[in-house]
């Protein structure tokens, strides 16, 4: 077979072209041009549009952006920057080139800067456009002077609390922003966060960076910046007030000067305060409220799954329930599951994670239920239900899982089989009490003495006492609220022990969560109220009417506030120990008083 040289050359050129086509997109992708332009500008004021390229190729030029409403005053101005860095003997250098246009907006509204074409190393690269929002000129700006000129009058500054809604339902999440407005440059010195009464709050993660924007308010342009973004949950109905908040700033104050071109200014400290905001909180409707409703307000989804595919006796069966959505999922009591009576049930395991944005709180709670079947056969576990109130729809919604049907097979035998041990005890008792044909043991003459006869009324008395105790326990269990009230102290002690273990383990968030659960759980059981109806004011009023001293009530509200506040503020181990000791003392003081 003879292959001509022309064929070889054609194949070589084709292969080279193919490789170039593969490499070219990679080279163009590496040649990224960054567009920098303010998000908001003022009509008639100049601003800059920069195209910056970082790379080894030559950034030759970029086409001029042409759009109606924008006038090119100057450009492009070329600026080149280089930097050299040496870390641990490793040297690195970077360089960038910027081409900058000076523009002026001739009309208000939103203006889209079109995409342009840049030439880099002889290659044409498309550069995406941008959008700017143009505000009208400040009505109070002095005539004939640019708004970006030097300060000739004292600036205007104020601080606003901006809630996302002023009429909400109880426990409904709503966002709130604290925004600073200024007509001059400023530095932030201090910030005093608001102290809420009747609200739980979730703070948005703050990386410390503040983005300055221009905004028109009442005909005047301001530099604005968001200082704090939170999501609030009202805990009771009625009229609640978001208190004022203070921020300290350092601003320039113009001074009298004879220089007609350049004025002078000194820096001064000022404190601005936001006005209180009133929130109308509607109570949750009682009509149509499901029996399993535990205070969840928002929008949620539920998924249940049986993790144990082949259940066997004496082996754990696990059912996992996942709840997720936006709302107060963190404060919600998990749904209860009804395992069959011959299942040995253990405490469920809960995990919770959340993401707080500027407008809502997204939470995800995973509950794993554990039980051990003791008998073989087919059993059915009823569906799990979770009810919540949807404030957008204005009604209650109930989520239901599937019904779980299990066919329990025989598992490994264990020495702790209750049925076997009961049968063995029954046979042993029959052998002990079957005295037929057995003579009385010798040496038991005391059986005919007075001391032996006195045992009968003593046994009768003990039996009567046992009967009273059992009757009281049955009565308490029949009255579920009374039963919980009688066990409030022991349940709270158990939770405090768990909190103390978390304290020692250094698990800060889990410690505060368990301490708060111990306090509210104890108050709910002791006062025979559901947790959804508890608040600082309602608990204080009930304890006051039942004769508890004011000092203990004040101490209780203070420790609740400290625990709730400490969940969102840095705390030392000593502070956590002090909160733990105070919580235990308050529970002990309330428990010693007959409510």
Tab-separated table of N, CA, C and O in Angstrom, residues 468-573:
chain	number	residue	atom	x	y	z
A	468	UNK	N	-52.606	2.626	98.030
A	468	UNK	CA	-52.804	4.066	97.908
A	468	UNK	C	-51.819	4.672	96.903
A	468	UNK	O	-52.183	5.548	96.098
A	469	UNK	N	-50.562	4.217	96.961
A	469	UNK	CA	-49.556	4.735	96.024
A	469	UNK	C	-49.924	4.386	94.587
A	469	UNK	O	-49.879	5.228	93.679
A	470	UNK	N	-50.324	3.125	94.377
A	470	UNK	CA	-50.681	2.696	93.023
A	470	UNK	C	-51.912	3.444	92.531
A	470	UNK	O	-52.003	3.863	91.361
A	471	UNK	N	-52.894	3.635	93.432
A	471	UNK	CA	-54.100	4.365	93.036
A	471	UNK	C	-53.777	5.804	92.662
A	471	UNK	O	-54.341	6.366	91.708
A	472	UNK	N	-52.872	6.413	93.434
A	472	UNK	CA	-52.486	7.805	93.118
A	472	UNK	C	-51.766	7.876	91.779
A	472	UNK	O	-52.003	8.788	90.966
A	473	UNK	N	-50.880	6.924	91.517
A	473	UNK	CA	-50.172	6.914	90.237
A	473	UNK	C	-51.140	6.725	89.077
A	473	UNK	O	-51.014	7.374	88.030
A	474	UNK	N	-52.137	5.837	89.258
A	474	UNK	CA	-53.118	5.646	88.188
A	474	UNK	C	-53.937	6.904	87.966
A	474	UNK	O	-54.279	7.255	86.836
A	475	UNK	N	-54.287	7.587	89.069
A	475	UNK	CA	-55.040	8.825	88.938
A	475	UNK	C	-54.248	9.900	88.217
A	475	UNK	O	-54.784	10.630	87.384
A	476	UNK	N	-52.952	9.983	88.538
A	476	UNK	CA	-52.111	10.971	87.871
A	476	UNK	C	-51.959	10.655	86.399
A	476	UNK	O	-51.963	11.560	85.546
A	477	UNK	N	-51.820	9.374	86.074
A	477	UNK	CA	-51.673	9.011	84.670
A	477	UNK	C	-52.964	9.234	83.905
A	477	UNK	O	-52.950	9.510	82.709
A	478	UNK	N	-54.101	9.056	84.588
A	478	UNK	CA	-55.375	9.370	83.945
A	478	UNK	C	-55.457	10.865	83.652
A	478	UNK	O	-55.983	11.301	82.623
A	479	UNK	N	-54.928	11.662	84.583
A	479	UNK	CA	-54.838	13.111	84.363
A	479	UNK	C	-53.427	13.393	83.836
A	479	UNK	O	-52.487	13.557	84.606
A	480	UNK	N	-53.300	13.447	82.514
A	480	UNK	CA	-51.958	13.555	81.929
A	480	UNK	C	-51.252	14.826	82.359
A	480	UNK	O	-50.051	14.836	82.616
A	481	UNK	N	-51.988	15.939	82.475
A	481	UNK	CA	-51.359	17.184	82.895
A	481	UNK	C	-50.895	17.106	84.332
A	481	UNK	O	-49.814	17.580	84.686
A	482	UNK	N	-51.730	16.485	85.197
A	482	UNK	CA	-51.315	16.324	86.590
A	482	UNK	C	-50.120	15.405	86.717
A	482	UNK	O	-49.239	15.625	87.553
A	483	UNK	N	-50.093	14.373	85.892
A	483	UNK	CA	-48.961	13.451	85.928
A	483	UNK	C	-47.671	14.163	85.510
A	483	UNK	O	-46.611	13.994	86.115
A	484	UNK	N	-47.770	14.989	84.450
A	484	UNK	CA	-46.584	15.738	84.027
A	484	UNK	C	-46.158	16.741	85.089
A	484	UNK	O	-44.967	16.967	85.299
A	485	UNK	N	-47.155	17.364	85.776
A	485	UNK	CA	-46.813	18.326	86.821
A	485	UNK	C	-46.083	17.661	87.973
A	485	UNK	O	-45.164	18.223	88.565
A	486	UNK	N	-46.491	16.421	88.310
A	486	UNK	CA	-45.833	15.728	89.417
A	486	UNK	C	-44.410	15.313	89.063
A	486	UNK	O	-43.565	15.168	89.937
A	487	UNK	N	-44.133	15.123	87.765
A	487	UNK	CA	-42.804	14.691	87.327
A	487	UNK	C	-41.993	15.842	86.724
A	487	UNK	O	-40.945	15.614	86.124
A	488	UNK	N	-42.502	17.085	86.850
A	488	UNK	CA	-41.821	18.228	86.236
A	488	UNK	C	-40.405	18.382	86.755
A	488	UNK	O	-39.458	18.613	86.001
A	489	UNK	N	-40.245	18.252	88.074
A	489	UNK	CA	-38.923	18.459	88.662
A	489	UNK	C	-37.933	17.395	88.207
A	489	UNK	O	-36.788	17.698	87.850
A	490	UNK	N	-38.365	16.130	88.196
A	490	UNK	CA	-37.443	15.060	87.802
A	490	UNK	C	-37.064	15.165	86.330
A	490	UNK	O	-35.909	14.934	85.955
A	491	UNK	N	-38.038	15.533	85.469
A	491	UNK	CA	-37.726	15.687	84.043
A	491	UNK	C	-36.754	16.845	83.824
A	491	UNK	O	-35.799	16.757	83.054
A	492	UNK	N	-36.992	17.968	84.558
A	492	UNK	CA	-36.089	19.112	84.431
A	492	UNK	C	-34.684	18.767	84.925
A	492	UNK	O	-33.683	19.190	84.335
A	493	UNK	N	-34.603	17.997	86.035
A	493	UNK	CA	-33.291	17.596	86.548
A	493	UNK	C	-32.541	16.746	85.530
A	493	UNK	O	-31.327	16.913	85.323
A	494	UNK	N	-33.259	15.849	84.869
A	494	UNK	CA	-32.635	15.002	83.856
A	494	UNK	C	-32.099	15.841	82.693
A	494	UNK	O	-30.991	15.621	82.198
A	495	UNK	N	-32.890	16.835	82.279
A	495	UNK	CA	-32.446	17.686	81.169
A	495	UNK	C	-31.260	18.554	81.577
A	495	UNK	O	-30.362	18.822	80.770
A	496	UNK	N	-31.256	19.024	82.819
A	496	UNK	CA	-30.126	19.821	83.287
A	496	UNK	C	-28.851	18.983	83.354
A	496	UNK	O	-27.753	19.481	83.106
A	497	UNK	N	-29.001	17.701	83.736
A	497	UNK	CA	-27.824	16.828	83.726
A	497	UNK	C	-27.266	16.689	82.306
A	497	UNK	O	-26.051	16.710	82.088
A	498	UNK	N	-28.191	16.531	81.347
A	498	UNK	CA	-27.746	16.462	79.954
A	498	UNK	C	-27.061	17.746	79.533
A	498	UNK	O	-26.030	17.735	78.849
A	499	UNK	N	-27.621	18.900	79.948
A	499	UNK	CA	-27.005	20.182	79.629
A	499	UNK	C	-25.620	20.305	80.245
A	499	UNK	O	-24.696	20.850	79.642
A	500	UNK	N	-25.470	19.778	81.479
A	500	UNK	CA	-24.162	19.850	82.134
A	500	UNK	C	-23.128	19.010	81.386
A	500	UNK	O	-21.959	19.404	81.264
A	501	UNK	N	-23.549	17.851	80.885
A	501	UNK	CA	-22.632	17.028	80.089
A	501	UNK	C	-22.222	17.774	78.815
A	501	UNK	O	-21.058	17.721	78.405
A	502	UNK	N	-23.181	18.443	78.174
A	502	UNK	CA	-22.850	19.203	76.978
A	502	UNK	C	-21.920	20.356	77.301
A	502	UNK	O	-21.046	20.722	76.498
A	503	UNK	N	-22.086	20.964	78.489
A	503	UNK	CA	-21.199	22.047	78.921
A	503	UNK	C	-19.770	21.543	79.059
A	503	UNK	O	-18.817	22.172	78.609
A	504	UNK	N	-19.634	20.394	79.722
A	504	UNK	CA	-18.296	19.829	79.907
A	504	UNK	C	-17.663	19.434	78.575
A	504	UNK	O	-16.443	19.494	78.429
A	505	UNK	N	-18.515	19.017	77.613
A	505	UNK	CA	-17.988	18.599	76.321
A	505	UNK	C	-17.687	19.783	75.414
A	505	UNK	O	-17.160	19.612	74.323
A	506	UNK	N	-18.030	21.010	75.868
A	506	UNK	CA	-17.747	22.201	75.087
A	506	UNK	C	-18.700	22.431	73.933
A	506	UNK	O	-18.412	23.210	73.033
A	507	UNK	N	-19.874	21.740	73.947
A	507	UNK	CA	-20.860	21.908	72.883
A	507	UNK	C	-21.767	23.059	73.250
A	507	UNK	O	-22.810	22.880	73.871
A	508	UNK	N	-21.379	24.252	72.852
A	508	UNK	CA	-22.024	25.479	73.303
A	508	UNK	C	-23.480	25.576	72.856
A	508	UNK	O	-24.377	25.772	73.670
A	509	UNK	N	-23.750	25.432	71.535
A	509	UNK	CA	-25.112	25.588	71.036
A	509	UNK	C	-26.040	24.535	71.629
A	509	UNK	O	-27.178	24.835	72.018
A	510	UNK	N	-25.553	23.283	71.689
A	510	UNK	CA	-26.378	22.219	72.242
A	510	UNK	C	-26.658	22.453	73.728
A	510	UNK	O	-27.748	22.143	74.226
A	511	UNK	N	-25.682	23.027	74.459
A	511	UNK	CA	-25.892	23.310	75.886
A	511	UNK	C	-27.017	24.322	76.077
A	511	UNK	O	-27.929	24.119	76.884
A	512	UNK	N	-26.951	25.441	75.325
A	512	UNK	CA	-27.994	26.458	75.493
A	512	UNK	C	-29.350	25.931	75.052
A	512	UNK	O	-30.381	26.248	75.651
A	513	UNK	N	-29.384	25.103	74.010
A	513	UNK	CA	-30.648	24.539	73.548
A	513	UNK	C	-31.268	23.645	74.625
A	513	UNK	O	-32.469	23.713	74.903
A	514	UNK	N	-30.437	22.803	75.256
A	514	UNK	CA	-30.948	21.887	76.280
A	514	UNK	C	-31.338	22.651	77.541
A	514	UNK	O	-32.342	22.313	78.199
A	515	UNK	N	-30.572	23.690	77.920
A	515	UNK	CA	-30.923	24.486	79.098
A	515	UNK	C	-32.248	25.208	78.895
A	515	UNK	O	-33.098	25.264	79.795
A	516	UNK	N	-32.456	25.762	77.676
A	516	UNK	CA	-33.713	26.446	77.397
A	516	UNK	C	-34.872	25.450	77.375
A	516	UNK	O	-35.977	25.752	77.843
A	517	UNK	N	-34.620	24.241	76.856
A	517	UNK	CA	-35.667	23.223	76.858
A	517	UNK	C	-36.014	22.791	78.275
A	517	UNK	O	-37.177	22.536	78.594
A	518	UNK	N	-35.015	22.733	79.153
A	518	UNK	CA	-35.275	22.362	80.549
A	518	UNK	C	-36.145	23.409	81.235
A	518	UNK	O	-37.096	23.075	81.956
A	519	UNK	N	-35.853	24.697	81.000
A	519	UNK	CA	-36.621	25.769	81.654
A	519	UNK	C	-38.054	25.813	81.143
A	519	UNK	O	-39.014	25.778	81.918
A	520	UNK	N	-38.229	25.888	79.821
A	520	UNK	CA	-39.579	25.978	79.286
A	520	UNK	C	-40.360	24.684	79.500
A	520	UNK	O	-41.574	24.720	79.746
A	521	UNK	N	-39.679	23.539	79.380
A	521	UNK	CA	-40.367	22.273	79.628
A	521	UNK	C	-40.845	22.152	81.067
A	521	UNK	O	-41.959	21.683	81.341
A	522	UNK	N	-40.002	22.593	82.011
A	522	UNK	CA	-40.397	22.545	83.423
A	522	UNK	C	-41.592	23.455	83.679
A	522	UNK	O	-42.556	23.067	84.356
A	523	UNK	N	-41.542	24.664	83.135
A	523	UNK	CA	-42.654	25.604	83.358
A	523	UNK	C	-43.943	25.084	82.723
A	523	UNK	O	-45.023	25.213	83.305
A	524	UNK	N	-43.836	24.491	81.503
A	524	UNK	CA	-45.031	23.960	80.866
A	524	UNK	C	-45.650	22.822	81.662
A	524	UNK	O	-46.874	22.751	81.839
A	525	UNK	N	-44.802	21.894	82.169
A	525	UNK	CA	-45.318	20.774	82.966
A	525	UNK	C	-45.839	21.248	84.312
A	525	UNK	O	-46.906	20.810	84.769
A	526	UNK	N	-45.110	22.144	84.961
A	526	UNK	CA	-45.495	22.590	86.308
A	526	UNK	C	-46.784	23.405	86.274
A	526	UNK	O	-47.645	23.251	87.152
A	527	UNK	N	-46.931	24.257	85.280
A	527	UNK	CA	-48.118	25.106	85.185
A	527	UNK	C	-49.244	24.466	84.373
A	527	UNK	O	-50.280	25.086	84.156
A	528	UNK	N	-48.982	23.243	83.854
A	528	UNK	CA	-49.986	22.487	83.103
A	528	UNK	C	-50.443	23.258	81.870
A	528	UNK	O	-51.622	23.393	81.590
A	529	UNK	N	-49.461	23.785	81.134
A	529	UNK	CA	-49.727	24.524	79.910
A	529	UNK	C	-48.860	23.956	78.796
A	529	UNK	O	-47.727	23.552	79.035
A	530	UNK	N	-49.391	23.936	77.560
A	530	UNK	CA	-48.525	23.541	76.442
A	530	UNK	C	-47.436	24.576	76.213
A	530	UNK	O	-47.628	25.766	76.467
A	531	UNK	N	-46.295	24.127	75.699
A	531	UNK	CA	-45.157	25.020	75.488
A	531	UNK	C	-45.503	26.139	74.507
A	531	UNK	O	-44.998	27.258	74.606
A	532	UNK	N	-46.435	25.859	73.551
A	532	UNK	CA	-46.796	26.870	72.558
A	532	UNK	C	-47.495	28.069	73.184
A	532	UNK	O	-47.556	29.134	72.577
A	533	UNK	N	-48.046	27.923	74.412
A	533	UNK	CA	-48.758	29.019	75.057
A	533	UNK	C	-47.898	29.741	76.088
A	533	UNK	O	-48.389	30.606	76.809
A	534	UNK	N	-46.640	29.373	76.182
A	534	UNK	CA	-45.768	29.980	77.188
A	534	UNK	C	-45.044	31.190	76.623
A	534	UNK	O	-44.618	31.210	75.472
A	535	UNK	N	-44.918	32.203	77.431
A	535	UNK	CA	-44.105	33.376	77.123
A	535	UNK	C	-43.659	33.975	78.448
A	535	UNK	O	-44.148	33.606	79.528
A	536	UNK	N	-42.713	34.900	78.376
A	536	UNK	CA	-42.200	35.496	79.613
A	536	UNK	C	-43.301	36.182	80.400
A	536	UNK	O	-43.424	36.027	81.617
A	537	UNK	N	-44.149	36.930	79.696
A	537	UNK	CA	-45.185	37.685	80.403
A	537	UNK	C	-46.264	36.770	80.976
A	537	UNK	O	-46.710	36.956	82.113
A	538	UNK	N	-46.698	35.739	80.185
A	538	UNK	CA	-47.757	34.854	80.684
A	538	UNK	C	-47.274	34.027	81.872
A	538	UNK	O	-47.997	33.842	82.855
A	539	UNK	N	-46.031	33.545	81.813
A	539	UNK	CA	-45.499	32.765	82.934
A	539	UNK	C	-45.363	33.636	84.177
A	539	UNK	O	-45.727	33.231	85.289
A	540	UNK	N	-44.857	34.853	84.014
A	540	UNK	CA	-44.703	35.749	85.167
A	540	UNK	C	-46.048	36.048	85.811
A	540	UNK	O	-46.182	36.058	87.039
A	541	UNK	N	-47.075	36.278	84.987
A	541	UNK	CA	-48.392	36.601	85.521
A	541	UNK	C	-48.989	35.411	86.278
A	541	UNK	O	-49.559	35.565	87.359
A	542	UNK	N	-48.858	34.193	85.722
A	542	UNK	CA	-49.407	33.008	86.388
A	542	UNK	C	-48.684	32.751	87.703
A	542	UNK	O	-49.318	32.477	88.739
A	543	UNK	N	-47.355	32.839	87.700
A	543	UNK	CA	-46.599	32.616	88.940
A	543	UNK	C	-46.933	33.685	89.986
A	543	UNK	O	-46.995	33.396	91.191
A	544	UNK	N	-47.166	34.908	89.527
A	544	UNK	CA	-47.496	35.986	90.464
A	544	UNK	C	-48.873	35.752	91.107
A	544	UNK	O	-49.057	35.969	92.307
A	545	UNK	N	-49.835	35.282	90.302
A	545	UNK	CA	-51.177	35.025	90.852
A	545	UNK	C	-51.178	33.814	91.789
A	545	UNK	O	-52.056	33.697	92.639
A	546	UNK	N	-50.226	32.918	91.626
A	546	UNK	CA	-50.158	31.734	92.492
A	546	UNK	C	-49.274	31.953	93.715
A	546	UNK	O	-48.962	31.006	94.432
A	547	UNK	N	-48.843	33.197	93.923
A	547	UNK	CA	-48.193	33.538	95.178
A	547	UNK	C	-46.693	33.415	95.196
A	547	UNK	O	-46.084	33.485	96.275
A	548	UNK	N	-46.059	33.221	94.055
A	548	UNK	CA	-44.599	33.121	94.046
A	548	UNK	C	-44.008	34.518	94.239
A	548	UNK	O	-44.507	35.506	93.685
A	549	UNK	N	-42.921	34.598	95.028
A	549	UNK	CA	-42.343	35.896	95.345
A	549	UNK	C	-41.743	36.545	94.101
A	549	UNK	O	-41.309	35.877	93.167
A	550	UNK	N	-41.745	37.882	94.105
A	550	UNK	CA	-41.331	38.657	92.948
A	550	UNK	C	-39.852	38.459	92.620
A	550	UNK	O	-39.436	38.493	91.457
A	551	UNK	N	-39.039	38.230	93.646
A	551	UNK	CA	-37.601	38.050	93.415
A	551	UNK	C	-37.333	36.808	92.579
A	551	UNK	O	-36.525	36.822	91.651
A	552	UNK	N	-38.038	35.712	92.896
A	552	UNK	CA	-37.852	34.477	92.133
A	552	UNK	C	-38.356	34.646	90.705
A	552	UNK	O	-37.739	34.158	89.745
A	553	UNK	N	-39.484	35.366	90.522
A	553	UNK	CA	-40.014	35.592	89.174
A	553	UNK	C	-39.020	36.403	88.340
A	553	UNK	O	-38.748	36.102	87.175
A	554	UNK	N	-38.464	37.451	88.943
A	554	UNK	CA	-37.483	38.275	88.235
A	554	UNK	C	-36.253	37.457	87.862
A	554	UNK	O	-35.714	37.569	86.753
A	555	UNK	N	-35.802	36.628	88.789
A	555	UNK	CA	-34.628	35.777	88.519
A	555	UNK	C	-34.921	34.806	87.376
A	555	UNK	O	-34.064	34.551	86.537
A	556	UNK	N	-36.160	34.267	87.339
A	556	UNK	CA	-36.537	33.339	86.276
A	556	UNK	C	-36.493	34.028	84.915
A	556	UNK	O	-35.910	33.503	83.957
A	557	UNK	N	-37.135	35.206	84.798
A	557	UNK	CA	-37.144	35.901	83.504
A	557	UNK	C	-35.738	36.318	83.078
A	557	UNK	O	-35.405	36.286	81.890
A	558	UNK	N	-34.903	36.683	84.047
A	558	UNK	CA	-33.536	37.077	83.699
A	558	UNK	C	-32.732	35.905	83.158
A	558	UNK	O	-32.000	36.038	82.176
A	559	UNK	N	-32.872	34.736	83.789
A	559	UNK	CA	-32.075	33.589	83.329
A	559	UNK	C	-32.565	33.115	81.958
A	559	UNK	O	-31.772	32.697	81.112
A	560	UNK	N	-33.896	33.226	81.683
A	560	UNK	CA	-34.401	32.871	80.358
A	560	UNK	C	-33.835	33.822	79.311
A	560	UNK	O	-33.388	33.414	78.236
A	561	UNK	N	-33.835	35.133	79.625
A	561	UNK	CA	-33.283	36.110	78.679
A	561	UNK	C	-31.795	35.876	78.440
A	561	UNK	O	-31.300	35.970	77.307
A	562	UNK	N	-31.063	35.558	79.529
A	562	UNK	CA	-29.618	35.352	79.387
A	562	UNK	C	-29.319	34.125	78.538
A	562	UNK	O	-28.404	34.144	77.713
A	563	UNK	N	-30.102	33.042	78.735
A	563	UNK	CA	-29.864	31.827	77.947
A	563	UNK	C	-30.186	32.081	76.483
A	563	UNK	O	-29.432	31.691	75.584
A	564	UNK	N	-31.329	32.761	76.216
A	564	UNK	CA	-31.696	33.033	74.825
A	564	UNK	C	-30.687	33.974	74.159
A	564	UNK	O	-30.320	33.799	73.003
A	565	UNK	N	-30.225	34.986	74.913
A	565	UNK	CA	-29.250	35.912	74.341
A	565	UNK	C	-27.901	35.235	74.106
A	565	UNK	O	-27.232	35.484	73.108
A	566	UNK	N	-27.503	34.372	75.045
A	566	UNK	CA	-26.187	33.736	74.942
A	566	UNK	C	-26.099	32.791	73.757
A	566	UNK	O	-25.019	32.481	73.283
A	567	UNK	N	-27.261	32.313	73.235
A	567	UNK	CA	-27.222	31.436	72.061
A	567	UNK	C	-26.668	32.135	70.836
A	567	UNK	O	-26.150	31.496	69.927
A	568	UNK	N	-26.751	33.495	70.787
A	568	UNK	CA	-26.324	34.238	69.609
A	568	UNK	C	-25.158	35.176	69.924
A	568	UNK	O	-24.827	36.049	69.126
A	569	UNK	N	-24.571	35.033	71.116
A	569	UNK	CA	-23.442	35.881	71.487
A	569	UNK	C	-22.322	35.007	72.019
A	569	UNK	O	-22.558	33.953	72.603
A	570	UNK	N	-21.064	35.410	71.812
A	570	UNK	CA	-19.948	34.626	72.342
A	570	UNK	C	-20.020	34.546	73.861
A	570	UNK	O	-20.391	35.495	74.546
A	571	UNK	N	-19.678	33.378	74.393
A	571	UNK	CA	-19.732	33.166	75.840
A	571	UNK	C	-18.552	32.313	76.264
A	571	UNK	O	-18.047	31.478	75.516
A	572	UNK	N	-18.082	32.576	77.500
A	572	UNK	CA	-16.998	31.794	78.056
A	572	UNK	C	-17.568	30.623	78.847
A	572	UNK	O	-18.742	30.585	79.203
A	573	UNK	N	-16.668	29.671	79.172
A	573	UNK	CA	-17.124	28.503	79.916
A	573	UNK	C	-17.636	28.900	81.298
A	573	UNK	O	-18.598	28.333	81.802
